[in-house]
């Protein structure tokens, strides 16, 4: 119960770590990155608009000023002939709608004539723009103010008229801001353009709706007038961050879930593998315990049975009885061999290991294995090593290993087949190979051959290779099998050599 609760908590944690958390973190940082890109794009759009309109207004003002300069040059010819000056101003006023009026002031600031009638005498001497125009000798522009006649924003451009480096008078022109606004409106797309004078007063705005806080803003100063232009670009998408975040989050959630499933799959696979291994170990442990406790008990009565059958077979010489006795003896022999293997499975490490030379051990069993091979008409070849191959082992156990492997090889080949036993030293190891050209094994069978009781034979116990592995590993060695169906099998044992004089 506690275990499963911990497991499910772990699973939830893994789920959060693999799916939700990375999805949130990655989509958040991706969204920030994308929003920054959007910001830069909108900002550069606002900058382009601001620059564009600033240049246009600048051009407009410069063109207007150069017109006034031309007019001033005309007046310059005869500034004292007021009626002809008035005539020129009136004609220009009628033709050019940008101006709401022209005035001619003497150097003392008295407006002498104007295109709009002056009801009372007006003096502009104390006006800043007038003073500056007189002093600098070039044009000046007044701050924007509401025109008395038009009721709209106007600016006054003062252009001094000079005759032989002396100011003879000042041409004053009232420029209609609404005409500049019209000019700007013709060029505007979605952006909102606001023009402010140097006092911060808005003198024109292309869209009447209030400026949204989310809009992108860029401002420029216009060169020819002390005005600044502000371009506002409204992003097309609302809640852009959330839109981008949700899209990224959705996609990442799918990806991380796939990843989570893949991880789960591999974890499950690993767990199944571990459980299988554990099962095998338990099985082996059970066999070991069973072997240790019962093998001896079985062997003793078995010896009695064997002796008695021998006696009975001598007593009952009838041919049929003799057949039964041989079968019983064969079966007892089989039980005996199973019990011997069970005993080996018991605890091979419990025996004291002695230094023996593998070459000698094989020589000792050579007559038995040779006769077995002859009996099956199999060609057996033994390649001894030039070295002695001393290893620490229990002689009988190693013999058993070789016999088990040879038995398998002989069972795998047909008569006329070939089995080779190959001994050699490689670095600090003794190599024993048992090679046959028999039926071979599929990969599926190969995976199972070391499982206790796995057998493909009718009379097999499935303990032969288990015993070999157990013994070889008890000597610190390894067992490896390579096999190809229809071609044969090679079983290779690597056993560490005994260090000299040990
Ligand atoms: N040299 C070989 N060629 C082909 N198959 C083999 C070879 N050695 C082992 N096998 C396969 O591995 C299985 C397991 O072998 P193992 O020696 O453990 O048991 P067994 O031979 O079936 O029975 P026994 O306990 O009598 O040895 C065999 O049944 C056989 O299918
Ligand atoms: Mg076998």
Short mmCIF file of C-alpha atoms and ligand atoms in Angstrom, two decimals:
data_model
loop_
_atom_site.label_atom_id
_atom_site.label_comp_id
_atom_site.label_asym_id
_atom_site.label_seq_id
_atom_site.Cartn_x
_atom_site.Cartn_y
_atom_site.Cartn_z
CA UNK A 1 0.00 0.00 0.00
CA UNK A 2 2.72 2.42 1.11
CA UNK A 3 4.86 1.24 -1.76
CA UNK A 4 2.16 1.86 -4.34
CA UNK A 5 1.48 5.30 -2.87
CA UNK A 6 5.17 6.23 -3.13
CA UNK A 7 5.20 4.84 -6.66
CA UNK A 8 2.16 6.86 -7.71
CA UNK A 9 3.67 9.99 -6.10
CA UNK A 10 6.86 9.34 -8.04
CA UNK A 11 4.82 8.94 -11.21
CA UNK A 12 3.02 12.24 -10.64
CA UNK A 13 6.38 13.92 -10.01
CA UNK A 14 7.84 12.37 -13.15
CA UNK A 15 4.75 13.47 -15.09
CA UNK A 16 5.14 17.04 -13.84
CA UNK A 17 8.88 17.07 -14.46
CA UNK A 18 8.64 15.67 -17.96
CA UNK A 19 5.44 17.28 -19.27
CA UNK A 20 4.02 20.33 -17.51
CA UNK A 21 7.14 21.97 -16.13
CA UNK A 22 9.25 21.91 -19.32
CA UNK A 23 6.19 22.83 -21.42
CA UNK A 24 5.56 25.92 -19.26
CA UNK A 25 9.22 26.96 -19.03
CA UNK A 26 10.04 26.42 -22.70
CA UNK A 27 6.84 28.00 -24.03
CA UNK A 28 7.34 30.97 -21.69
CA UNK A 29 10.89 31.61 -22.92
CA UNK A 30 9.88 31.00 -26.57
CA UNK A 31 6.99 33.46 -26.16
CA UNK A 32 9.29 36.09 -24.63
CA UNK A 33 11.66 35.65 -27.56
CA UNK A 34 8.82 35.92 -30.08
CA UNK A 35 7.34 38.96 -28.33
CA UNK A 36 10.75 40.63 -28.45
CA UNK A 37 10.83 40.01 -32.19
CA UNK A 38 7.30 41.47 -32.53
CA UNK A 39 8.37 44.45 -30.38
CA UNK A 40 11.35 45.11 -32.61
CA UNK A 41 9.23 44.84 -35.77
CA UNK A 42 6.53 47.20 -34.48
CA UNK A 43 9.13 49.56 -33.06
CA UNK A 44 10.98 49.77 -36.38
CA UNK A 45 7.60 50.30 -38.15
CA UNK A 46 6.84 53.19 -35.76
CA UNK A 47 10.34 54.55 -36.39
CA UNK A 48 9.88 54.32 -40.17
CA UNK A 49 6.53 56.15 -39.97
CA UNK A 50 7.90 58.84 -37.66
CA UNK A 51 10.90 59.37 -39.92
CA UNK A 52 8.75 59.38 -43.05
CA UNK A 53 6.25 61.97 -41.76
CA UNK A 54 8.96 64.11 -40.14
CA UNK A 55 10.73 64.29 -43.51
CA UNK A 56 7.49 65.15 -45.26
CA UNK A 57 6.53 67.93 -42.84
CA UNK A 58 10.10 69.19 -42.95
CA UNK A 59 9.93 69.28 -46.74
CA UNK A 60 6.55 71.02 -46.59
CA UNK A 61 7.87 73.71 -44.21
CA UNK A 62 11.06 74.21 -46.22
CA UNK A 63 9.08 74.56 -49.40
CA UNK A 64 6.77 77.10 -47.70
CA UNK A 65 9.72 79.07 -46.37
CA UNK A 66 11.38 79.16 -49.76
CA UNK A 67 8.12 80.49 -51.22
CA UNK A 68 8.08 83.21 -48.60
CA UNK A 69 11.74 83.93 -49.39
CA UNK A 70 10.83 84.42 -53.03
CA UNK A 71 7.99 86.72 -52.00
CA UNK A 72 10.38 88.62 -49.75
CA UNK A 73 12.79 88.99 -52.67
CA UNK A 74 9.94 90.43 -54.74
CA UNK A 75 9.04 92.92 -51.98
CA UNK A 76 12.71 93.73 -51.48
CA UNK A 77 12.73 95.52 -54.88
CA UNK A 78 10.52 98.29 -53.57
CA UNK A 79 9.53 97.92 -49.94
CA UNK A 80 8.29 101.51 -49.69
CA UNK A 81 5.60 101.14 -52.32
CA UNK A 82 3.03 99.74 -49.87
CA UNK A 83 0.18 99.48 -52.34
CA UNK A 84 2.16 97.29 -54.73
CA UNK A 85 3.37 95.16 -51.79
CA UNK A 86 -0.27 94.75 -50.68
CA UNK A 87 -1.21 93.81 -54.22
CA UNK A 88 1.50 91.10 -54.36
CA UNK A 89 0.47 89.74 -50.93
CA UNK A 90 -3.24 89.61 -51.80
CA UNK A 91 -2.59 87.79 -55.04
CA UNK A 92 -0.36 85.26 -53.33
CA UNK A 93 -2.98 84.80 -50.57
CA UNK A 94 -5.71 84.03 -53.10
CA UNK A 95 -3.55 81.47 -54.86
CA UNK A 96 -2.03 79.69 -51.85
CA UNK A 97 -4.56 78.18 -49.46
CA UNK A 98 -1.96 77.15 -46.88
CA UNK A 99 -1.76 80.72 -45.68
CA UNK A 100 -4.54 82.38 -43.69
CA UNK A 101 -2.98 85.81 -44.10
CA UNK A 102 0.07 87.91 -45.03
CA UNK A 103 1.22 91.05 -43.21
CA UNK A 104 3.93 93.54 -43.78
CA UNK A 105 5.53 95.03 -40.68
CA UNK A 106 8.07 97.83 -40.49
CA UNK A 107 11.27 97.25 -38.44
CA UNK A 108 9.46 98.75 -35.42
CA UNK A 109 6.88 95.94 -35.50
CA UNK A 110 3.88 97.97 -36.74
CA UNK A 111 1.74 96.01 -39.14
CA UNK A 112 1.43 98.40 -42.03
CA UNK A 113 -0.62 96.31 -44.38
CA UNK A 114 -2.30 92.89 -44.33
CA UNK A 115 -4.39 90.64 -46.50
CA UNK A 116 -6.97 90.51 -43.69
CA UNK A 117 -8.27 93.85 -42.55
CA UNK A 118 -6.74 95.21 -39.37
CA UNK A 119 -9.42 96.80 -37.24
CA UNK A 120 -6.94 98.34 -34.86
CA UNK A 121 -3.21 99.04 -35.10
CA UNK A 122 -1.15 95.99 -34.22
CA UNK A 123 2.45 95.96 -33.11
CA UNK A 124 4.45 92.74 -32.95
CA UNK A 125 7.79 94.20 -31.94
CA UNK A 126 7.84 92.46 -28.58
CA UNK A 127 7.11 89.04 -30.08
CA UNK A 128 9.94 86.61 -29.81
CA UNK A 129 9.82 85.45 -33.43
CA UNK A 130 9.90 89.08 -34.62
CA UNK A 131 12.89 89.93 -32.49
CA UNK A 132 14.76 86.85 -33.63
CA UNK A 133 13.96 87.50 -37.30
CA UNK A 134 15.24 91.10 -37.03
CA UNK A 135 18.38 90.06 -35.21
CA UNK A 136 19.27 86.98 -37.23
CA UNK A 137 18.17 88.31 -40.59
CA UNK A 138 16.61 84.96 -41.50
CA UNK A 139 13.17 83.40 -41.09
CA UNK A 140 11.67 82.41 -37.71
CA UNK A 141 8.56 80.51 -36.79
CA UNK A 142 6.25 81.40 -33.92
CA UNK A 143 4.78 78.86 -31.50
CA UNK A 144 1.43 77.49 -32.65
CA UNK A 145 -1.54 79.60 -31.61
CA UNK A 146 -5.22 79.78 -32.43
CA UNK A 147 -5.68 82.16 -35.34
CA UNK A 148 -8.01 85.05 -34.69
CA UNK A 149 -9.57 84.85 -38.13
CA UNK A 150 -9.52 81.13 -38.84
CA UNK A 151 -10.10 79.79 -35.30
CA UNK A 152 -7.62 77.07 -36.12
CA UNK A 153 -4.03 76.47 -35.13
CA UNK A 154 -1.67 78.66 -37.10
CA UNK A 155 1.99 79.55 -36.94
CA UNK A 156 3.45 82.80 -38.05
CA UNK A 157 6.51 82.70 -40.24
CA UNK A 158 8.49 85.88 -40.09
CA UNK A 159 10.76 86.55 -43.08
CA UNK A 160 12.89 89.70 -42.85
CA UNK A 161 13.28 91.71 -46.03
CA UNK A 162 16.78 93.12 -46.32
CA UNK A 163 18.03 95.90 -48.51
CA UNK A 164 21.80 96.40 -48.48
CA UNK A 165 22.24 94.43 -45.21
CA UNK A 166 19.61 96.49 -43.45
CA UNK A 167 16.20 95.14 -42.48
CA UNK A 168 13.51 97.18 -44.21
CA UNK A 169 10.59 95.26 -42.90
CA UNK A 170 9.33 91.81 -42.02
CA UNK A 171 6.99 89.70 -44.06
CA UNK A 172 4.64 87.82 -41.74
CA UNK A 173 2.72 84.85 -43.05
CA UNK A 174 0.15 82.87 -41.04
CA UNK A 175 0.47 79.23 -41.97
CA UNK A 176 -2.62 77.05 -41.44
CA UNK A 177 -1.79 73.93 -39.45
CA UNK A 178 -4.95 72.24 -40.75
CA UNK A 179 -3.42 72.38 -44.22
CA UNK A 180 -0.32 70.58 -42.91
CA UNK A 181 -2.69 68.10 -41.24
CA UNK A 182 -4.46 67.47 -44.54
CA UNK A 183 -1.08 66.97 -46.16
CA UNK A 184 -0.11 64.44 -43.48
CA UNK A 185 -3.49 62.67 -43.56
CA UNK A 186 -2.98 61.98 -47.27
CA UNK A 187 0.11 59.96 -46.42
CA UNK A 188 -1.15 58.16 -43.30
CA UNK A 189 -2.11 54.47 -43.22
CA UNK A 190 -2.95 52.76 -39.88
CA UNK A 191 -0.53 54.73 -37.78
CA UNK A 192 -1.51 57.67 -35.60
CA UNK A 193 0.67 60.73 -36.10
CA UNK A 194 0.81 63.44 -33.47
CA UNK A 195 2.75 66.69 -33.94
CA UNK A 196 3.70 68.68 -30.85
CA UNK A 197 5.42 72.00 -30.55
CA UNK A 198 8.33 72.69 -28.25
CA UNK A 199 6.00 73.54 -25.36
CA UNK A 200 4.51 70.02 -25.54
CA UNK A 201 1.20 71.26 -26.98
CA UNK A 202 -0.44 68.92 -29.50
CA UNK A 203 -0.93 70.89 -32.66
CA UNK A 204 -2.27 68.07 -34.77
CA UNK A 205 -3.35 64.42 -34.45
CA UNK A 206 -4.35 62.23 -37.37
CA UNK A 207 -6.79 59.95 -35.49
CA UNK A 208 -9.09 61.37 -32.88
CA UNK A 209 -9.32 58.12 -30.86
CA UNK A 210 -7.19 58.05 -27.69
CA UNK A 211 -3.81 56.34 -27.92
CA UNK A 212 -3.81 52.79 -26.61
CA UNK A 213 -1.18 51.96 -24.00
CA UNK A 214 -0.18 48.84 -25.89
CA UNK A 215 0.76 50.87 -28.98
CA UNK A 216 4.37 51.23 -30.08
CA UNK A 217 5.67 54.77 -30.14
CA UNK A 218 8.60 56.52 -31.77
CA UNK A 219 9.32 60.26 -31.98
CA UNK A 220 11.53 62.47 -34.10
CA UNK A 221 12.35 66.17 -34.01
CA UNK A 222 11.55 68.05 -37.22
CA UNK A 223 14.60 70.01 -38.36
CA UNK A 224 13.04 73.12 -39.86
CA UNK A 225 10.54 73.80 -37.03
CA UNK A 226 10.80 73.28 -33.26
CA UNK A 227 8.25 70.53 -33.43
CA UNK A 228 8.42 66.86 -32.68
CA UNK A 229 6.54 64.13 -34.47
CA UNK A 230 5.20 61.05 -32.65
CA UNK A 231 4.20 57.93 -34.56
CA UNK A 232 2.00 55.37 -32.75
CA UNK A 233 1.51 51.91 -34.22
CA UNK A 234 -1.22 49.73 -32.77
CA UNK A 235 -0.36 45.96 -32.78
CA UNK A 236 -2.86 43.99 -34.85
CA UNK A 237 -3.18 41.24 -32.27
CA UNK A 238 -4.57 41.66 -28.77
CA UNK A 239 -3.01 39.76 -25.87
CA UNK A 240 -0.22 38.73 -28.16
CA UNK A 241 1.84 37.17 -25.36
CA UNK A 242 -0.98 34.83 -24.31
CA UNK A 243 -1.74 33.87 -27.89
CA UNK A 244 1.89 32.97 -28.56
CA UNK A 245 2.22 31.30 -25.16
CA UNK A 246 -0.90 29.17 -25.62
CA UNK A 247 0.13 28.04 -29.12
CA UNK A 248 3.62 27.09 -27.92
CA UNK A 249 2.25 25.50 -24.76
CA UNK A 250 -0.22 23.35 -26.71
CA UNK A 251 2.45 22.11 -29.10
CA UNK A 252 4.98 21.47 -26.35
CA UNK A 253 2.39 19.68 -24.26
CA UNK A 254 1.81 17.21 -27.10
CA UNK A 255 5.56 16.73 -27.56
CA UNK A 256 6.31 16.32 -23.86
CA UNK A 257 3.43 13.85 -23.51
CA UNK A 258 4.90 11.77 -26.33
CA UNK A 259 8.25 11.94 -24.54
CA UNK A 260 6.61 10.99 -21.27
CA UNK A 261 4.96 7.96 -22.91
CA UNK A 262 8.28 6.90 -24.44
CA UNK A 263 10.01 7.21 -21.06
CA UNK A 264 7.18 5.29 -19.40
CA UNK A 265 7.47 2.60 -22.06
CA UNK A 266 11.21 2.17 -21.45
CA UNK A 267 10.80 2.26 -17.68
CA UNK A 268 8.13 -0.39 -17.92
CA UNK A 269 10.32 -2.48 -20.20
CA UNK A 270 13.19 -2.16 -17.74
CA UNK A 271 10.92 -3.11 -14.86
CA UNK A 272 9.62 -6.17 -16.70
CA UNK A 273 13.20 -7.18 -17.47
CA UNK A 274 14.19 -6.74 -13.84
CA UNK A 275 11.20 -8.70 -12.62
CA UNK A 276 12.04 -11.48 -15.08
CA UNK A 277 15.63 -11.55 -13.87
CA UNK A 278 14.46 -11.61 -10.29
CA UNK A 279 12.13 -14.48 -11.11
CA UNK A 280 15.01 -16.41 -12.65
CA UNK A 281 17.14 -15.76 -9.60
CA UNK A 282 14.36 -16.93 -7.30
CA UNK A 283 13.92 -20.02 -9.43
CA UNK A 284 17.63 -20.72 -9.24
CA UNK A 285 17.66 -20.15 -5.50
CA UNK A 286 14.76 -22.54 -5.12
CA UNK A 287 16.57 -25.14 -7.19
CA UNK A 288 19.72 -24.60 -5.16
CA UNK A 289 17.90 -25.06 -1.88
CA UNK A 290 16.02 -28.07 -3.18
CA UNK A 291 19.18 -29.53 -4.61
CA UNK A 292 21.18 -29.07 -1.43
CA UNK A 293 18.49 -30.54 0.81
CA UNK A 294 17.17 -33.41 -1.28
CA UNK A 295 19.87 -34.54 -3.69
CA UNK A 296 21.79 -36.53 -1.07
CA UNK A 297 18.58 -38.02 0.30
CA UNK A 298 17.59 -39.22 -3.17
CA UNK A 299 21.01 -40.64 -4.01
CA UNK A 300 21.21 -43.06 -1.09
CA UNK A 301 17.96 -44.95 -1.73
CA UNK A 302 18.83 -44.76 -5.42
CA UNK A 303 22.05 -46.74 -4.81
CA UNK A 304 19.97 -49.35 -2.95
CA UNK A 305 17.46 -49.57 -5.81
CA UNK A 306 20.32 -49.88 -8.32
CA UNK A 307 21.89 -52.80 -6.37
CA UNK A 308 18.59 -54.60 -5.93
CA UNK A 309 17.69 -54.27 -9.61
CA UNK A 310 21.10 -55.74 -10.43
CA UNK A 311 20.33 -58.69 -8.15
CA UNK A 312 16.84 -59.16 -9.56
CA UNK A 313 18.16 -59.02 -13.12
CA UNK A 314 20.54 -61.84 -12.29
CA UNK A 315 17.70 -63.82 -10.73
CA UNK A 316 15.10 -63.38 -13.48
CA UNK A 317 16.84 -64.18 -16.70
CA UNK A 318 13.70 -64.23 -18.83
CA UNK A 319 14.23 -62.08 -21.94
CA UNK A 320 11.15 -59.92 -21.30
CA UNK A 321 12.13 -59.37 -17.65
CA UNK A 322 15.64 -58.46 -18.77
CA UNK A 323 14.16 -55.76 -21.02
CA UNK A 324 12.24 -54.30 -18.06
CA UNK A 325 15.36 -54.38 -15.88
CA UNK A 326 17.43 -52.53 -18.51
CA UNK A 327 14.71 -49.86 -18.75
CA UNK A 328 14.60 -49.52 -14.95
CA UNK A 329 18.39 -49.31 -14.84
CA UNK A 330 18.42 -46.68 -17.58
CA UNK A 331 15.84 -44.60 -15.73
CA UNK A 332 17.75 -44.93 -12.43
CA UNK A 333 20.86 -43.81 -14.27
CA UNK A 334 18.94 -40.79 -15.54
CA UNK A 335 17.68 -39.94 -12.05
CA UNK A 336 21.24 -40.26 -10.83
CA UNK A 337 22.56 -37.84 -13.45
CA UNK A 338 19.82 -35.32 -12.63
CA UNK A 339 20.68 -35.60 -8.96
CA UNK A 340 24.39 -35.12 -9.76
CA UNK A 341 23.57 -31.94 -11.66
CA UNK A 342 21.34 -30.76 -8.85
CA UNK A 343 24.22 -31.34 -6.45
CA UNK A 344 26.52 -29.27 -8.66
CA UNK A 345 23.92 -26.54 -8.74
CA UNK A 346 23.87 -26.56 -4.98
CA UNK A 347 26.91 -24.62 -3.89
CA UNK A 348 29.95 -24.95 -6.13
CA UNK A 349 31.74 -22.27 -4.11
CA UNK A 350 31.48 -24.38 -0.98
CA UNK A 351 34.26 -26.62 -2.35
CA UNK A 352 37.93 -25.78 -1.97
CA UNK A 353 39.44 -24.77 -5.25
CA UNK A 354 42.73 -26.33 -6.28
CA UNK A 355 45.17 -25.42 -8.98
CA UNK A 356 44.72 -27.81 -11.90
CA UNK A 357 45.91 -27.62 -15.49
CA UNK A 358 43.11 -27.63 -18.02
CA UNK A 359 45.23 -29.48 -20.57
CA UNK A 360 45.62 -32.37 -18.05
CA UNK A 361 41.93 -32.41 -17.10
CA UNK A 362 40.90 -32.75 -20.73
CA UNK A 363 43.53 -35.46 -21.28
CA UNK A 364 41.96 -37.39 -18.38
CA UNK A 365 38.49 -37.37 -19.92
CA UNK A 366 39.70 -37.73 -23.52
CA UNK A 367 39.04 -41.53 -23.66
CA UNK A 368 35.42 -41.11 -22.45
CA UNK A 369 34.59 -38.27 -24.81
CA UNK A 370 36.32 -39.95 -27.72
CA UNK A 371 34.30 -43.14 -27.21
CA UNK A 372 31.07 -41.07 -26.94
CA UNK A 373 31.92 -39.37 -30.22
CA UNK A 374 32.82 -42.66 -31.88
CA UNK A 375 29.56 -44.13 -30.67
CA UNK A 376 27.68 -41.34 -32.46
CA UNK A 377 30.05 -41.48 -35.47
CA UNK A 378 31.09 -37.89 -34.90
CA UNK A 379 34.56 -36.66 -35.76
CA UNK A 380 36.06 -35.19 -32.55
CA UNK A 381 39.18 -33.06 -32.64
CA UNK A 382 41.00 -31.76 -29.55
CA UNK A 383 43.50 -28.89 -29.88
CA UNK A 384 45.61 -28.77 -26.72
CA UNK A 385 47.41 -25.62 -25.78
CA UNK A 386 51.19 -25.32 -25.62
CA UNK A 387 50.79 -23.70 -22.22
CA UNK A 388 49.65 -25.75 -19.25
CA UNK A 389 46.65 -23.50 -18.51
CA UNK A 390 46.58 -23.70 -14.72
CA UNK A 391 43.31 -22.55 -13.17
CA UNK A 392 41.79 -22.70 -9.69
CA UNK A 393 38.92 -25.17 -9.82
CA UNK A 394 37.36 -28.37 -8.59
CA UNK A 395 38.62 -30.92 -11.10
CA UNK A 396 35.42 -32.98 -11.22
CA UNK A 397 33.28 -29.90 -11.66
CA UNK A 398 35.31 -28.69 -14.63
CA UNK A 399 35.13 -32.17 -16.11
CA UNK A 400 31.35 -31.95 -15.70
CA UNK A 401 31.31 -28.61 -17.54
CA UNK A 402 33.26 -30.04 -20.49
CA UNK A 403 31.09 -33.15 -20.53
CA UNK A 404 27.87 -31.10 -20.50
CA UNK A 405 29.09 -28.92 -23.38
CA UNK A 406 30.28 -31.96 -25.33
CA UNK A 407 26.98 -33.72 -24.70
CA UNK A 408 25.11 -30.74 -26.14
CA UNK A 409 27.44 -30.61 -29.13
CA UNK A 410 27.09 -34.34 -29.83
CA UNK A 411 23.30 -34.06 -29.50
CA UNK A 412 23.29 -31.15 -31.99
CA UNK A 413 25.30 -32.83 -34.78
CA UNK A 414 24.20 -35.67 -37.01
CA UNK A 415 26.43 -38.65 -37.57
CA UNK A 416 29.37 -37.56 -39.69
CA UNK A 417 29.36 -34.16 -38.01
CA UNK A 418 32.34 -32.49 -36.44
CA UNK A 419 33.08 -31.33 -32.89
CA UNK A 420 36.23 -29.42 -31.92
CA UNK A 421 37.56 -28.77 -28.43
CA UNK A 422 39.98 -25.91 -28.52
CA UNK A 423 42.26 -24.86 -25.65
CA UNK A 424 44.44 -21.75 -25.61
CA UNK A 425 45.85 -19.05 -23.40
CA UNK A 426 44.91 -15.47 -24.08
CA UNK A 427 46.53 -12.86 -21.85
CA UNK A 428 45.65 -13.94 -18.31
CA UNK A 429 42.83 -16.22 -19.28
CA UNK A 430 42.35 -19.79 -20.23
CA UNK A 431 40.08 -20.10 -23.24
CA UNK A 432 38.08 -23.28 -23.78
CA UNK A 433 35.99 -23.51 -26.92
CA UNK A 434 33.58 -26.30 -27.82
CA UNK A 435 32.60 -25.90 -31.46
CA UNK A 436 30.16 -28.02 -33.44
CA UNK A 437 28.64 -27.86 -36.91
CA UNK A 438 25.24 -29.04 -35.71
CA UNK A 439 21.71 -27.66 -35.92
CA UNK A 440 22.56 -24.34 -34.17
CA UNK A 441 20.14 -22.12 -32.28
CA UNK A 442 17.91 -19.20 -33.14
CA UNK A 443 18.36 -15.88 -31.29
CA UNK A 444 15.17 -16.62 -29.42
CA UNK A 445 16.50 -19.93 -28.09
CA UNK A 446 19.89 -18.36 -27.34
CA UNK A 447 18.22 -15.85 -25.02
CA UNK A 448 16.72 -18.65 -22.92
CA UNK A 449 19.46 -21.30 -22.75
CA UNK A 450 20.67 -20.20 -19.31
CA UNK A 451 17.17 -20.29 -17.81
CA UNK A 452 16.85 -23.23 -15.39
CA UNK A 453 14.83 -26.09 -16.89
CA UNK A 454 14.79 -24.60 -20.39
CA UNK A 455 15.18 -27.45 -22.83
CA UNK A 456 14.32 -28.19 -26.45
CA UNK A 457 14.96 -31.89 -26.04
CA UNK A 458 12.44 -34.58 -25.15
CA UNK A 459 14.59 -36.13 -22.46
CA UNK A 460 16.56 -33.01 -21.47
CA UNK A 461 16.43 -31.54 -17.98
CA UNK A 462 17.41 -28.04 -19.06
CA UNK A 463 20.05 -27.88 -16.35
CA UNK A 464 23.25 -28.62 -18.34
CA UNK A 465 24.14 -25.04 -19.34
CA UNK A 466 22.82 -23.62 -16.04
CA UNK A 467 25.30 -25.85 -14.21
CA UNK A 468 28.14 -24.84 -16.59
CA UNK A 469 27.43 -21.14 -16.07
CA UNK A 470 27.19 -21.54 -12.32
CA UNK A 471 30.53 -23.39 -12.12
CA UNK A 472 32.43 -21.12 -14.55
CA UNK A 473 31.17 -17.98 -12.79
CA UNK A 474 32.20 -19.49 -9.44
CA UNK A 475 35.78 -19.49 -10.86
CA UNK A 476 35.45 -15.85 -11.88
CA UNK A 477 35.02 -16.83 -15.52
CA UNK A 478 32.51 -16.13 -18.28
CA UNK A 479 30.55 -18.26 -20.71
CA UNK A 480 29.50 -16.99 -24.14
CA UNK A 481 27.55 -18.76 -26.87
CA UNK A 482 27.49 -17.88 -30.57
CA UNK A 483 25.21 -19.87 -32.80
CA UNK A 484 23.68 -19.85 -36.26
CA UNK A 485 20.73 -22.02 -37.18
CA UNK A 486 21.84 -24.81 -39.54
CA UNK A 487 25.53 -23.91 -39.25
CA UNK A 488 26.58 -24.74 -35.73
CA UNK A 489 27.47 -23.45 -32.30
CA UNK A 490 30.52 -22.15 -30.50
CA UNK A 491 30.57 -22.14 -26.69
CA UNK A 492 33.48 -20.12 -25.32
CA UNK A 493 34.66 -20.20 -21.70
CA UNK A 494 37.04 -17.55 -20.36
CA UNK A 495 38.50 -18.62 -17.01
CA UNK A 496 41.17 -16.56 -15.22
CA UNK A 497 44.53 -18.32 -15.01
CA UNK A 498 45.87 -19.16 -11.54
CA UNK A 499 48.75 -16.85 -10.62
CA UNK A 500 51.98 -18.78 -10.43
CA UNK A 501 52.80 -20.46 -7.06
CA UNK A 502 49.38 -19.71 -5.68
N1 LIG B 1 25.60 -27.07 -29.08
C1 LIG B 1 24.28 -26.83 -29.16
N2 LIG B 1 23.67 -26.83 -30.37
C2 LIG B 1 22.35 -26.59 -30.48
N3 LIG B 1 21.54 -26.34 -29.42
C3 LIG B 1 22.09 -26.33 -28.20
C4 LIG B 1 23.48 -26.54 -27.99
N4 LIG B 1 23.73 -26.46 -26.67
C5 LIG B 1 22.56 -26.18 -26.07
N5 LIG B 1 21.56 -26.10 -26.96
C6 LIG B 1 20.15 -25.80 -26.70
O1 LIG B 1 20.06 -25.29 -25.39
C7 LIG B 1 19.10 -26.04 -24.63
C8 LIG B 1 19.55 -26.09 -23.19
O2 LIG B 1 20.72 -26.87 -23.05
P1 LIG B 1 21.06 -27.50 -21.69
O3 LIG B 1 22.33 -28.24 -21.86
O4 LIG B 1 20.99 -26.50 -20.63
O5 LIG B 1 19.87 -28.49 -21.48
P2 LIG B 1 19.55 -29.76 -22.29
O6 LIG B 1 20.71 -30.18 -23.12
O7 LIG B 1 18.27 -29.55 -22.99
O8 LIG B 1 19.30 -30.83 -21.16
P3 LIG B 1 20.43 -31.47 -20.23
O9 LIG B 1 20.09 -31.05 -18.87
O10 LIG B 1 20.25 -32.92 -20.45
O11 LIG B 1 21.71 -30.96 -20.69
C9 LIG B 1 19.07 -27.35 -25.32
O12 LIG B 1 17.81 -28.02 -25.12
C10 LIG B 1 19.29 -26.99 -26.78
O13 LIG B 1 18.07 -26.64 -27.38
MG1 LIG B 2 22.63 -30.34 -22.27
#
